[in-house]
Structures are given as structure tokens and as C-alpha cells.
XYZ file of C-alpha atoms in Angstrom:
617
model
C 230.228 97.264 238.287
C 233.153 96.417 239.950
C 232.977 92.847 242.048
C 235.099 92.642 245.549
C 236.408 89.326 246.959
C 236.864 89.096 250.187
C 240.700 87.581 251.158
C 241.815 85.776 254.193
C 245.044 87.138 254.373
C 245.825 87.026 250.204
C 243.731 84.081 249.329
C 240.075 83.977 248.403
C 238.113 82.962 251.211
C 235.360 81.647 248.971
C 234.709 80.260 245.634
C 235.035 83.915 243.365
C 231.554 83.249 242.365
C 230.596 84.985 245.688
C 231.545 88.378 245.611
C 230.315 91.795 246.755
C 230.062 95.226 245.010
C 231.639 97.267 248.131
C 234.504 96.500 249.886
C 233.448 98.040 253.492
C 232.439 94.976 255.109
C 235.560 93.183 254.436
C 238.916 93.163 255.636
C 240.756 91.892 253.474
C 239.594 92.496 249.811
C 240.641 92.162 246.100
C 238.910 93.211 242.878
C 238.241 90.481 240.784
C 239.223 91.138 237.096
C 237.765 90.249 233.621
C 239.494 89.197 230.308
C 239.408 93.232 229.436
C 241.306 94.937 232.430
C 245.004 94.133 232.793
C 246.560 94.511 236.109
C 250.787 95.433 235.858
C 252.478 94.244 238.496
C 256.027 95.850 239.539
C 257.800 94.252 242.563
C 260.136 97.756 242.888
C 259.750 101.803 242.364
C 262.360 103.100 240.513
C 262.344 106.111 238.169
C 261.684 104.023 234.861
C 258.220 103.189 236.564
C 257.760 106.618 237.778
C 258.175 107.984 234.527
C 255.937 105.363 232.610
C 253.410 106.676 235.093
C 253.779 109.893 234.295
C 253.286 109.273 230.005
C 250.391 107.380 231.099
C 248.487 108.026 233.990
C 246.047 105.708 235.013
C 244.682 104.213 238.170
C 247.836 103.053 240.752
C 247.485 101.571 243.747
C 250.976 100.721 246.053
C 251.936 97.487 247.068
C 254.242 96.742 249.710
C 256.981 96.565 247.716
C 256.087 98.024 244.141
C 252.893 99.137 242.371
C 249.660 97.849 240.626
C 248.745 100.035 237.304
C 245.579 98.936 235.485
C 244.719 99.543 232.077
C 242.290 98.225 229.235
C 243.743 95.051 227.383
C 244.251 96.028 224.337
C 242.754 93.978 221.211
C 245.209 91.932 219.386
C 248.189 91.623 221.956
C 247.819 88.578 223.947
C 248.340 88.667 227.998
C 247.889 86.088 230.000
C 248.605 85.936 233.815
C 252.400 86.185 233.250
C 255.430 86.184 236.066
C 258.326 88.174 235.166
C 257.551 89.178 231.788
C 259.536 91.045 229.604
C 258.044 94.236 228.752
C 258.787 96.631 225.223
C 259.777 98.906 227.717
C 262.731 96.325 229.234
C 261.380 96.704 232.469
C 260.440 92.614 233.653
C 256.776 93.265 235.409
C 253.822 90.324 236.197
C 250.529 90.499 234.329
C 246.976 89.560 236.583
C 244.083 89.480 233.608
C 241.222 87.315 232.696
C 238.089 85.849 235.095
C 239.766 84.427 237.740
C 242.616 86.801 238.486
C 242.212 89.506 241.169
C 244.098 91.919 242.620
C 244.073 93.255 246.091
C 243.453 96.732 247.120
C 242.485 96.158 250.993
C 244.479 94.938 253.792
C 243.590 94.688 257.672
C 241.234 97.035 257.163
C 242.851 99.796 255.314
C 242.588 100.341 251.813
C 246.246 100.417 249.884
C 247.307 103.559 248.918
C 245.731 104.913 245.786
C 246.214 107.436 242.781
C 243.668 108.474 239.964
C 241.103 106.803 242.415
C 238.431 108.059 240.223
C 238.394 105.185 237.954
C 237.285 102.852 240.841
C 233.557 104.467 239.764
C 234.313 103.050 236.180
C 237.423 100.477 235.010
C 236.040 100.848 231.757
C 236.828 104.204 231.847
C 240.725 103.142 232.112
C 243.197 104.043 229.553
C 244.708 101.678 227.220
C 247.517 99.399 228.045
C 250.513 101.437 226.364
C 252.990 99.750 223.778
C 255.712 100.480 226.180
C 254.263 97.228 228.643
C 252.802 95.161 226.082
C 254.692 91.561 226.458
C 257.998 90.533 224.599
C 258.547 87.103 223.868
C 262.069 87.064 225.067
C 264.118 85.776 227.989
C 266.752 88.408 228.737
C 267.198 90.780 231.234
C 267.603 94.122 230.771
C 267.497 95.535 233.821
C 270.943 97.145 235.718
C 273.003 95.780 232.882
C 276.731 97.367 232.685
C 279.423 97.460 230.290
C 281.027 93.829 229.158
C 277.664 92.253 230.435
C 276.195 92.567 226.442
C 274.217 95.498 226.534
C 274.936 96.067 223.002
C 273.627 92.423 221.738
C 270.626 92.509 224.361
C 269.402 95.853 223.200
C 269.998 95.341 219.015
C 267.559 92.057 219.933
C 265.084 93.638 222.107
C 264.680 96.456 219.733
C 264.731 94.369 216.635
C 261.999 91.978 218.417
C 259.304 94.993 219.234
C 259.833 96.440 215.654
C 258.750 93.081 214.320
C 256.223 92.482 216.826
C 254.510 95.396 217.038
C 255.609 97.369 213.860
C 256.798 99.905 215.359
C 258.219 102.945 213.320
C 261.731 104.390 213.658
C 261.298 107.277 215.946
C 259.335 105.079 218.594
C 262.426 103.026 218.513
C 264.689 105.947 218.999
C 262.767 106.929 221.821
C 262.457 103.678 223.092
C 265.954 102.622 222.842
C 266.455 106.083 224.684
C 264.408 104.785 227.404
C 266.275 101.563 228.308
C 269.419 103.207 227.937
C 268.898 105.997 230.703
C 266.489 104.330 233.271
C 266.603 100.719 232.454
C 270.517 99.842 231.803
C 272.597 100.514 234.719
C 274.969 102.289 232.795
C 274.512 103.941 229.630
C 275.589 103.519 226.195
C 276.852 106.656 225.347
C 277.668 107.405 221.498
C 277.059 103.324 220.858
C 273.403 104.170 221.234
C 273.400 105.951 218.145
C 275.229 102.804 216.260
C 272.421 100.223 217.563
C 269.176 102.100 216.766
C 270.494 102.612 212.907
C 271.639 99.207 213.022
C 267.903 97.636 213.790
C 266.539 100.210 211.947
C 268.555 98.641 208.427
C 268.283 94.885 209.561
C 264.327 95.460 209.720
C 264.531 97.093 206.525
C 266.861 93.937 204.902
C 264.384 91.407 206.426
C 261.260 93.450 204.979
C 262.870 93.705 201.669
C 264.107 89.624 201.993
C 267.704 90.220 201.892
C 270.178 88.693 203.501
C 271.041 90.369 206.874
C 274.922 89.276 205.930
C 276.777 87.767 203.077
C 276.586 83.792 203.862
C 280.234 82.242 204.080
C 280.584 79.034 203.191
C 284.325 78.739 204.924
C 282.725 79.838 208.030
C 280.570 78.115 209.241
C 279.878 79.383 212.791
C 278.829 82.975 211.199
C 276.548 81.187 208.727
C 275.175 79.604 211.521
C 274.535 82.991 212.757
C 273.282 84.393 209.928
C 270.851 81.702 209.342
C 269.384 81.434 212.872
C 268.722 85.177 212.096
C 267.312 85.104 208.694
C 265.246 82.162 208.905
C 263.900 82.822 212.991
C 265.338 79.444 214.137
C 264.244 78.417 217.580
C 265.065 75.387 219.710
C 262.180 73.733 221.789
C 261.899 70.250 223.264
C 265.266 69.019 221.364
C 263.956 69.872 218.233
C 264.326 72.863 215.523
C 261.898 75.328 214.485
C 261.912 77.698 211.586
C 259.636 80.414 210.708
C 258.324 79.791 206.984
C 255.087 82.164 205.754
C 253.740 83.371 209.052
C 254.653 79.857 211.464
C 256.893 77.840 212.944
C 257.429 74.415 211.269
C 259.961 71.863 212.545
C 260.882 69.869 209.640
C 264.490 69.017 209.306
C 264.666 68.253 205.378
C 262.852 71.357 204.934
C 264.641 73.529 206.941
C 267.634 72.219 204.984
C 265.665 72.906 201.482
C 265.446 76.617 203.008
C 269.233 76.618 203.513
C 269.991 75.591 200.173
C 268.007 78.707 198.196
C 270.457 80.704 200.506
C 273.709 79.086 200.010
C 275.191 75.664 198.885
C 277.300 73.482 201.394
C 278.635 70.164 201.283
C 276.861 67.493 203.170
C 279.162 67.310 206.278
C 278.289 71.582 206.653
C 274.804 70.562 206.502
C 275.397 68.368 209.631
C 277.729 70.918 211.277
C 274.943 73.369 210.409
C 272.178 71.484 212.149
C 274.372 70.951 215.537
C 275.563 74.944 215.702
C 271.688 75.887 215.162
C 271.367 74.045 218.259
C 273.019 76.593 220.362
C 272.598 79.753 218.336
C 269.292 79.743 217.820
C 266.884 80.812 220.918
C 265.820 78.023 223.212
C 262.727 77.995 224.129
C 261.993 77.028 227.919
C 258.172 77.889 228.014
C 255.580 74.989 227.801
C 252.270 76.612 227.967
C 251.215 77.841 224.029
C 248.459 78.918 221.901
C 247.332 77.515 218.831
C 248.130 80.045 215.569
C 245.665 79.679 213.177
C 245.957 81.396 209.288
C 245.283 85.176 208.688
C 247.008 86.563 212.163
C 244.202 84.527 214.487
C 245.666 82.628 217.261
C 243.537 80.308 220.233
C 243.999 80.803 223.824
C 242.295 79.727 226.472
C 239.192 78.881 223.973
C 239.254 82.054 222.538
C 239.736 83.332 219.479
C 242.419 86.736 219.060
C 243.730 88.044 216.264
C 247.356 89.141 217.384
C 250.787 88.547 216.015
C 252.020 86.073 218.532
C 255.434 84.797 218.100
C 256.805 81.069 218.733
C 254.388 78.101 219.816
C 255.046 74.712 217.762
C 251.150 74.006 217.409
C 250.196 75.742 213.823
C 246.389 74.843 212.760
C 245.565 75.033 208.964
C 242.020 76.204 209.513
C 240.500 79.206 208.240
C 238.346 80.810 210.984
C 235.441 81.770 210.413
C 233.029 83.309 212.707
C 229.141 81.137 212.254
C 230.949 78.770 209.688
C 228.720 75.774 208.674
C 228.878 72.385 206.584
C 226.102 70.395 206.243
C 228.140 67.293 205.093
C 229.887 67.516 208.359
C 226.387 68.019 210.006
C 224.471 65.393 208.387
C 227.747 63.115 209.191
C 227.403 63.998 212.788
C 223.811 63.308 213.213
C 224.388 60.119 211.572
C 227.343 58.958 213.683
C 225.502 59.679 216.995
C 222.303 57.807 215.467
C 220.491 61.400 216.391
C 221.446 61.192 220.061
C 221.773 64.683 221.229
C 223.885 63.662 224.277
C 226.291 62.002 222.198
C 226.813 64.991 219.828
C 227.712 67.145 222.502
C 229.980 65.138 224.092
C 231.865 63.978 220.697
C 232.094 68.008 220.010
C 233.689 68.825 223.344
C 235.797 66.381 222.693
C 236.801 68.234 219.099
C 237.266 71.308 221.792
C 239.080 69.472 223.856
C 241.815 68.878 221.303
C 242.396 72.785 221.243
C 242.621 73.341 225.008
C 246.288 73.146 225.821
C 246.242 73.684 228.833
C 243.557 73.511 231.886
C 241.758 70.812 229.959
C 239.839 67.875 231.436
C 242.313 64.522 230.741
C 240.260 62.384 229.337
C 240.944 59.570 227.065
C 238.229 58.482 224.233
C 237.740 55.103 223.068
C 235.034 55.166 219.465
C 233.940 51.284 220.489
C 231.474 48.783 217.957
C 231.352 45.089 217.010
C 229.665 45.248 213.332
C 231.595 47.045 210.645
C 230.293 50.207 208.464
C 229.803 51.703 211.157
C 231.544 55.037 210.447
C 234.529 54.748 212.861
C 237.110 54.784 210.346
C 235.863 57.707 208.362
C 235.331 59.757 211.814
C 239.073 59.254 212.552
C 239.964 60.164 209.502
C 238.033 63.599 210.015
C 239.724 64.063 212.592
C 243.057 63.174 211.164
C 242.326 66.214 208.316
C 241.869 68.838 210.791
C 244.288 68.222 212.721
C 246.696 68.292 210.394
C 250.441 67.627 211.188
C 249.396 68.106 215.072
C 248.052 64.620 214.652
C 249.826 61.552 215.616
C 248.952 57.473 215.295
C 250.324 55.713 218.227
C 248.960 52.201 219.460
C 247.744 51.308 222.830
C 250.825 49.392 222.937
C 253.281 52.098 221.572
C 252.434 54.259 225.086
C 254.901 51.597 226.508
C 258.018 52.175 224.629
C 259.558 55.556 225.757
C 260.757 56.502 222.650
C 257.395 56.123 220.853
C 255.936 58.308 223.346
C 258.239 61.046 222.266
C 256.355 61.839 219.444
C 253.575 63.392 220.801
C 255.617 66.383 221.848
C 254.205 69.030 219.591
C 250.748 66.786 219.009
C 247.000 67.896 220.013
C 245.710 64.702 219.016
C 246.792 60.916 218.774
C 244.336 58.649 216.372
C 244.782 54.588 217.431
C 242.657 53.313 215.355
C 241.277 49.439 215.315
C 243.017 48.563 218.457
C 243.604 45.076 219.654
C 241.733 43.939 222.128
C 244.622 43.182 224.664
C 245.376 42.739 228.120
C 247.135 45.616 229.159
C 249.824 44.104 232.216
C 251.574 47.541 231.801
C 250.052 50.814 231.804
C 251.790 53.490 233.840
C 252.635 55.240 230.753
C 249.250 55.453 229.431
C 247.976 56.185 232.726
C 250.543 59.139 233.969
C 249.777 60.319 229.761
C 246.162 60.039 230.582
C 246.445 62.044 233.817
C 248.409 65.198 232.092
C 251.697 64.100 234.246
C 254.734 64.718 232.961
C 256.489 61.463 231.965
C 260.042 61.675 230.923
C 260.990 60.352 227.068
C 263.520 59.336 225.117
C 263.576 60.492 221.597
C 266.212 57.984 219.324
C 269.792 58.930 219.209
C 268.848 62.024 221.962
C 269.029 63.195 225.442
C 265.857 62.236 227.260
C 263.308 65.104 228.347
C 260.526 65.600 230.256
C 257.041 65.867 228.376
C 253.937 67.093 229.460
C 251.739 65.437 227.343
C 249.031 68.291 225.579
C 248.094 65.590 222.634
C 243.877 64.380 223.384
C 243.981 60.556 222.928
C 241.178 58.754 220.904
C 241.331 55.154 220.188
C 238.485 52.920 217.929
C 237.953 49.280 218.720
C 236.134 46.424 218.321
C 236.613 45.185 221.708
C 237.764 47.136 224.576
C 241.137 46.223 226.257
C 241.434 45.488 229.747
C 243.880 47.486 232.048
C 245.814 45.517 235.230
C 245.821 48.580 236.968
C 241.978 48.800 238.552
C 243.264 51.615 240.863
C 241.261 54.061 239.430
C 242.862 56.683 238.116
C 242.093 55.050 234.775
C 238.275 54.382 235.088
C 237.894 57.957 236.171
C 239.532 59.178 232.781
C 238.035 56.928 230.011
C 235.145 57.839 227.922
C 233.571 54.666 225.848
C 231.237 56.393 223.059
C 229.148 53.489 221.166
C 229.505 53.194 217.577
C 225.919 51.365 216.430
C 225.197 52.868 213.521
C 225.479 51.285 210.443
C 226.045 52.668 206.765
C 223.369 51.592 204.363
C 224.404 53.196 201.564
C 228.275 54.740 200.818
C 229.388 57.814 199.756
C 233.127 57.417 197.951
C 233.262 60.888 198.566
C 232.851 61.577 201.605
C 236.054 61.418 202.707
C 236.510 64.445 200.393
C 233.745 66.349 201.877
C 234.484 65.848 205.459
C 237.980 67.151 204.818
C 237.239 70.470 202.590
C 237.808 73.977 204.032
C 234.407 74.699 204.770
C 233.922 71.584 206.265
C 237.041 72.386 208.937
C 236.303 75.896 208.922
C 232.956 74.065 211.120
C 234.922 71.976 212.819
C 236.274 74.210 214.168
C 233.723 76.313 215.655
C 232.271 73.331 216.775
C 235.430 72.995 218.926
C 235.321 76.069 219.762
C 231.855 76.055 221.321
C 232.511 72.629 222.897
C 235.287 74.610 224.922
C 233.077 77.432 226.236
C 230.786 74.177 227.969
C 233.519 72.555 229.512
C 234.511 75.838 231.232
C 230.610 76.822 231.876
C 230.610 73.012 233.264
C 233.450 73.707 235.979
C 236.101 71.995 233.549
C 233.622 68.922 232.505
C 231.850 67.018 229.690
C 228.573 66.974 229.317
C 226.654 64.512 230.858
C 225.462 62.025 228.669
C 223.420 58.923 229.830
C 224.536 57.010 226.768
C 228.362 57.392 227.255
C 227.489 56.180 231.270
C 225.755 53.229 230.200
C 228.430 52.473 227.870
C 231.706 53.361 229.894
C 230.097 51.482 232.910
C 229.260 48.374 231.024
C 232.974 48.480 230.019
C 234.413 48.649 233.289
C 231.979 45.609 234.554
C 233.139 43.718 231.649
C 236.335 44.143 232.627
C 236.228 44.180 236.710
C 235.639 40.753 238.124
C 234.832 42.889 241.323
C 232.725 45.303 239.306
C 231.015 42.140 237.607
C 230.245 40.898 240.932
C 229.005 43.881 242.539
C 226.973 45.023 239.987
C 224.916 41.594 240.243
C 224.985 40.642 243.920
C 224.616 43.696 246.084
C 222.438 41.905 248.140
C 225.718 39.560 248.988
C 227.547 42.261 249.868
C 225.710 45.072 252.014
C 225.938 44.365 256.008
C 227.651 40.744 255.454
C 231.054 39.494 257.221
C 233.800 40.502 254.670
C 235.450 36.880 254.317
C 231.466 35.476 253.321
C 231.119 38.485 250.780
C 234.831 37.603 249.035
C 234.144 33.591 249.249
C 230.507 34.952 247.126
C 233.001 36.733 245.056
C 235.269 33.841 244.667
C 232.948 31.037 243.308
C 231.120 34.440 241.490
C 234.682 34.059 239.062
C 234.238 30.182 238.718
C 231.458 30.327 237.367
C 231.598 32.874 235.075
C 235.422 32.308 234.014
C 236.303 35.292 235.209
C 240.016 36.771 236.693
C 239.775 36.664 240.435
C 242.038 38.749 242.657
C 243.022 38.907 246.214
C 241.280 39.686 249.204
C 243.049 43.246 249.810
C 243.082 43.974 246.100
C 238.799 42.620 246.417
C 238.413 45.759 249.316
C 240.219 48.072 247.452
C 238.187 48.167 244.483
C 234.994 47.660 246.421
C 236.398 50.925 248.272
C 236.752 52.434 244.853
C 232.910 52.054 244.427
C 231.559 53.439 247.549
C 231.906 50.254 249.660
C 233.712 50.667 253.120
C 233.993 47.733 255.925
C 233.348 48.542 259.355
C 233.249 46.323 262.911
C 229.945 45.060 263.662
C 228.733 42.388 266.625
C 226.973 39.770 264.545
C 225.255 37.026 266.638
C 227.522 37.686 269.214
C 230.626 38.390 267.399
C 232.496 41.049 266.312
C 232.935 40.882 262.268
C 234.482 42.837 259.440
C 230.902 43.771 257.421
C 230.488 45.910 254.297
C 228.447 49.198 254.130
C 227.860 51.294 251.429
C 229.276 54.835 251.472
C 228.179 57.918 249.092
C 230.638 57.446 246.465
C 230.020 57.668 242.130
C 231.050 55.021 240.339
């Protein structure tokens, strides 16, 4: 069944959940697409398209400046709604896929011009996206390229790249490279064609066997440089250097050197020299949105789970997947953390989930909060801290105000604070623009400063709660206080052990997993739970004078003169000892809680009064 949307002009004009399964009533009208049908997008007609038409035929339908061609995603190959994407076949195209992508077929009231309309009755009748537009994971542009512009270089790397990538044999390379020479390059090779394809064709070879592409030269060090960036897939992301070792990406200086020194054996100062020129040979990476690779060829995106050969993203997850995994140390642990509370549970796994969504996540911030020790805090963090791996970082509350600290999250899904102090916080942009998912920009020591778009979830434990200056809130509307009031009778030693085994991570992870698939169900949302409510609002009175007030004297503030409700407010503080503020900072945060003042005659006077407005806490 295909589902139409109906446009105003190229925008939905309702929420996609209301659709229709004809198009006749509307005048403007897009199919909406599923995570199975992949739309390709060309912006031109030229005969490279016209001929990948032609090897595979499938529905077309003409755009106003290119075409649409849609085809079956194919299992294994990851698409995601991608602008000017490199194809296999060289040709740069954009990808529409997945739930809430569409693509429009229907303008003022004509239908776009169609071929192979037939598989309008049935798209998952469509034929399978071909290997020549799967996605390449590279930057450079094929297209029109002419002699002295590289053409040599950029094809010997494009080739080289969809070998590896999609293990492709030697006379789909030939015909490939045959491909991009006549319709893609705007000039052709000529006899150097014939050089290039059996030059990728013995590099692959080399790499498969593990030999050295070229003989390493210690004298020069700019074409071991080379060499190495080749051999050992060095890539340069966020001011810091990746190498491929087993089947990931690991930045790890002292490593990377160890790798170097199997190879070949420099001085010290070549080391350093070595380091700077991989800098600028190897590939930089510009892209910030990733997946997650998991072992055995799995990767995460978007929640789900794909098994697909994906190439660089710096977030590598030790976790075996495995489909209905289960632990019932990790269970029983669970049950006993959340005292049984089946509101907390599912909160505290979305939260696990929310540490794998990298992107389109809900920013929250969770703070594990109890007075009385053995309470199983400590040994939850340090669950945590096992699956998570080397994506795990420990900054303090306080650390989020030193730029350089901050810097280490870059390449972090979770940061673990644990037993912070319970401190006045006069300064928290940082943690607030971290909070939010802003980008902040960092300085790592002895670098250039970036900009970092901050992907790591942030948990803290406590005894106390701190207290934020900034009541603005931003803040209040992204922190999650989960009560910790259990208390261990009886310890295991091992636990620790237990909670930290393969199996036990293996069901971690589906945990996560599942706690993903309800925040999307949920419109990007935790669960509600009335415990965390309780909990997270009796923080926020605790540590709101104006909160503190309200919450007690409602009756002092609903339909009386403003400067009477903040002199209430003001002996309110006295008494209890509390921080008082200001009378424009006192509206603002009344404001903040659904309070608005409006003009009102009272006994013959025209006053400022208070009335409440529908507004959540």
C-alpha cells in the first residue's frame, strides 16, 4: 500500500501520520517512503544516468531538473538520507530513505512525468538498488574531471575504495573503471586506463595478502608517510588520528606508533615528523553524524541493527550482538536497583538506549541521587563504565567549565561523574549548551580549538544535588533525578564480575536497543515515570527559592497585586534561610511555571496581579 502526503508547495502540510492511499484529491502530493525503498536523487540528465537506467530499469519519475529512480534498499549497505553522495558509479546523487522521507510525484495538479509506472501498484515489486549507486565513503569529485586535475589519483582511490567495500571482483572493476572514464570524466584516460585498473587490481591483492603496498624508506620520510597512511587506513577527524586495526578505527597515538614499528624502525624525531605528515596525508574526515560498529560486521544506526561493512566512524562498541540475549545477573541487578519499580526500569533502560542514539536523541542529563550508602550507585556506574568501553569518559560537574576538559568527550557516548559534590554551580553555560546538544567550541592542550557537538549521554551520582545559578530553564527541562533508596543487605564480591561478562553486555545491549525503539514510538521521549517526577520536582523546589515558595503558597500568589505576592516571597526566604532574588528575576521564573501577570482594577485601582496560565512544570 502505498501512502500519499499531501504538500503545500514541497512541504508536508500535515504531520506524515495523516496520509492518504490516492493521490487524486490532492494537489500537491509526495509518497512517503519506508526504511526498505530508496529514492536516487540526480539534480542533472546526462548520458551516465541514461545509461544506468538503461542496465537497470526501474520506476523513474522526472524532476524539474534531474530524475527520481527508486529501488529496494539492499540488506547490508547502509543509506541514510544523504546530499551529494558519492556513488560506486562516480556519479554524486542524494539518497531520500527511511519513515519520514518522501518524495514528490504531483505538482499543481499534474502528476510528474513517469516511466515503468507499473510499479506504483507494488514498490515491493522494485528492483534492487544496483552496486553501481550504492554509497562511497569518499569526498572527491569525479565528475567533468580533465587532464592535470588528478584523474589518475582520484580514480586508483575510488576504485581501490569499492573493491574493499564491496568486494568487488576484477572484471566489475574493469567495467566500472570503463564507466567513469567515458561518461563520468570529462575527458578520458586513454591507454592510462589500462595502467590504473591493474594497478588496484595488485594493491588489493598486496593488502589481502598483508604486504606492504611499497618498500618503507627510512631516508624519506614524506613517502613513508604515504605508504603508511595507505597501509594502515589512517584518517584524520576532530584533530585527532585514526587507524584501522582488526576490523575498526582506534585513535591511540602510542599504538599507532607500536603499528609503525612492526613495519619499519625510525629514530624518535621521524616518529614525530611521522605523526605531523599523517596529519595531512591521511583523509580528513569532515562528517559528524556516525554509526556505532559493533564486532562481527554489525553496525547501529538510527536504533537499528545492520550488518554492513561500513567504513570510518570513531565510536567502536565491544559488544557481541545478539538477537533475544539475556542475563539474569544483570536482571536481578536491575530489579534490585529500581526497588521493583517498573517505571523506573524503563526509564533507566532508555537511558542505556539513549547512549547509542547519536544523533536525533532526546538531551537529557541523568543525575543517580541517594543519602545512605550501599545503595548500588557505584556498582551501576561501573556497569555502565564496562559496556561502554573506551567510549566512556569521567568528567566532573566542575570539569564542564574548563574548555580543555570538555575536549575529551569528542569521540565519547557516555560521561560517568560519579559522587559529585554538592556545589553551587555560579557557572554553567558549558554544561548547559553540552546539555542542550549545542555545539560549544573546545580547546584540546597544545591544539587548535574546534567546534564539538557533544554526542556523549551525561550521568552523574550524588549524595546531594547541586544547585545551578542559571534558573532560566533550559536546565530544569533537561535533568532527570532517578532515586537511589535501595539498600544492599547482603554483598556479592563478584558482582562486579558478573555485571561486566559478555553475556551480561550482550543484554545490555538489547536492552538499549529496545529502550531506543520507545523513545522514537514516544515522539523522541522518556517514558513517563511518576517516580522520576516526584523526584526531579522535589529537586528543583529544593533548589528554587521561587519554586519553594510557590509550591507552598499558591494561595499568596493567584489574583494578588504582584509587589504583595514578591514581599510574601521575600519574608518566605527569611524564614526559611533561603537565596532570594530580584523582583524581575521573581516573574521570570514564576513565568517559567505557568504564572503570567496581567492589569486588573482592584478596589478601585489598577494593579499588576498574577494568574495562572496552562504551562508544565
Amino acid at each position: 500500500m502505498i501512502k500519499y502526503i499531501e504538500l503545500d508547495g514541497k512541504v508536508p502540510k500535515h504531520s506524515l501520520d495523516i496520509f492518504s492511499t490516492t493521490h487524486e484529491h490532492y494537489e500537491d502530493a509526495a509518497i512517503l517512503l519506508n526504511s526498505s525503498i530508496v529514492v536516487v536523487d540526480f539534480d542533472e540528465r546526462n548520458e551516465a544516468i541514461e545509461k544506468l537506467f538503461r542496465l537497470f530499469p526501474t520506476l523513474r519519475v522526472e524532476t524539474s531538473r534531474g530524475c527520481h529512480l527508486y529501488y529496494q534498499k539492499p540488506k547490508g549497505v547502509m543509506i541514510k538520507n544523504w546530499t551529494g553522495k558519492l556513488t560506486v558509479s562516480g556519479i554524486n546523487v542524494d539518497y531520500k530513505t527511511g519513515k519520514k522521507s518522501m518524495a514528490v510525484i504531483k505538482q499543481n495538479g499534474k502528476l510528474r512525468p513517469m516511466q515503468n509506472e507499473r510499479f506504483l501498484g507494488d514498490l515491493s515489486a522494485l528492483p534492487m538498488l544496483p552496486v553501481y549507486l550504492h554509497p562511497m565513503h569518499l569526498k572527491h569529485v569525479l565528475t567533468g574531471l580533465v587532464e592535470h586535475q588528478g584523474r589518475n589519483s582520484a580514480l586508483f582511490t575510488h576504485l581501490l575504495t569499492a573493491k574493499e567495500m564491496y568486494e568487488l571482483d576484477d572484471a566489475f572493476i574493469e567495467e566500472l573503471a570503463h564507466f567513469i572514464d567515458e561518461l563520468v570524466f570529462g575527458e578520458p584516460l586513454g591507454k592510462e586506463l589500462i595502467h590504473v585498473i591493474e594497478s588496484v587490481n595488485q594493491t588489493y591483492d598486496k593488502k589481502k595478502k598483508g604486504q606492504a603496498v611499497q618498500f618503507l624508506n627510512e631516508k624519506d620520510i614524506v613517502m613513508t608517510s604515504e605508504v603508511l597512511v595507505s597501509r594502515l587506513d589512517i584518517k584524520y577527524y576532530q584533530q585527532k588520528l585514526y587507524f584501522k586495526q582488526d576490523d575498526h578505527y582506534v585513535h591511540n597515538d602510542n599504538k599507532l606508533l607500536r603499528e609503525i614499528d612492526k613495519l619499519i624502525k625510525l629514530k624518535p624525531n621521524q616518529h614525530k615528523q611521522l605523526i605531523e605528515l599523517f596529519k595531512i596525508k591521511s583523509e580528513y574526515i569532515e562528517e559528524q553524524d556516525f554509526p556505532i560498529k559493533l564486532p562481527g560486521g554489525y553496525i547501529i544506526d538510527d536504533g537499528e541493527v545492520i550488518e554492513a561493512d561500513y567504513g570510518f566512524t570513531p565510536y567502536y562498541l565491544d559488544v557481541q550482538y545478539q538477537e533475544g540475549a539475556y542475563d539474569e545477573h544483570v536482571d536481578q541487578f536491575l530489579d534490585f536497583f529500581t526497588m521493583n519499580r517498573k517505571d523506573l526500569r524503563m526509564v533507566i533502560e532508555e537511558m542505556f538506549g539513549h547512549i547509542l542514539m547519536t544523533h536525533s536523541f532526546p538531551h537529557i542529563v541523568f543525575f543517580f541521587q541517594g543519602h545512605k550508602g550501599n545503595n548500588g550507585k557505584s556498582t551501576f556506574l561501573k556497569m555502565i563504565s564496562e559496556f561502554a568501553g573506551e567510549l566512556a569518559s569521567q568528567l566532573t560537574l566542575n570539569d564542564f567549565n574548563d574548555a580543555t576538559s570538555v575536549a575529551f568527550l569528542e569521540g565519547k557516548l557516555v560521561n560517568i561523574g560519579d559522587d559529585i559534590d554538592a556545589s553551587y554551580m555560579e557557572q554553567s553555560k558549558n554544561f548547559k549548551t553540552l546539555a542542550s546538544g549545542d555545539p560549544i567550541m573546545v580547546r584540546p592542550i597544545y591544539q587548535q580549538p574546534f567546534k564539538l557537538k557533544n554526542r556523549a549521554t551525561l550521568i552523574f551520582t550524588c549524595n546531594d544535588m547541586p544547585t545551578f545559578k542559571d534558573k532560566s530553564g533550559g536546565i530544569a527541562r533537561r535533568v532527570v533525578v532517578i532515586p537511589c533508596d535501595n539498600h544492599v543487605k547482603r554483598r556479592d564480591l563478584d558482582l562486579d564480575r558478573k555485571l561486566s561478562s559478555p553475556n551480561a553486555k550482550s543484554y545490555i545491549l538489547r536492552l538499549a536497543l529496545e529502550g531506543i525503539q520507545r523513545i522514537k514510538a514516544n515522539g523522541g521521549k522518556l517514558t513517563d515515570s511518576l517516580t522520576i517526577q516526584a523526584k526531579t520536582k522535589e529537586y528543583f523546589i529544593a533548589s528554587d527559592s521561587v519554586l519553594a515558595f510557590e509550591s507552598e503558597n499558591q494561595h499568596l500568589i493567584l489574583n494578588r497585586p504582584a509587589k504583595d505576592v514578591y514581599n510574601a516571597y521575600v519574608a518566605f526566604c527569611m524564614e526559611n534561610g533561603l537565596r532570594e532574588v530580584g523582583k524581575v528575576e521573581f516573574g521570570r521564573r514564576l513565568a517559567n511555571v505557568g504564572y503570567e501577570s496581567k492589569q486588573s482594577w482592584i478596589k478601585g485601582k489598577n494593579q499588576r496581579v498574577y494568574v495562572k496560565i496552562d504551562k508544565d512544570i
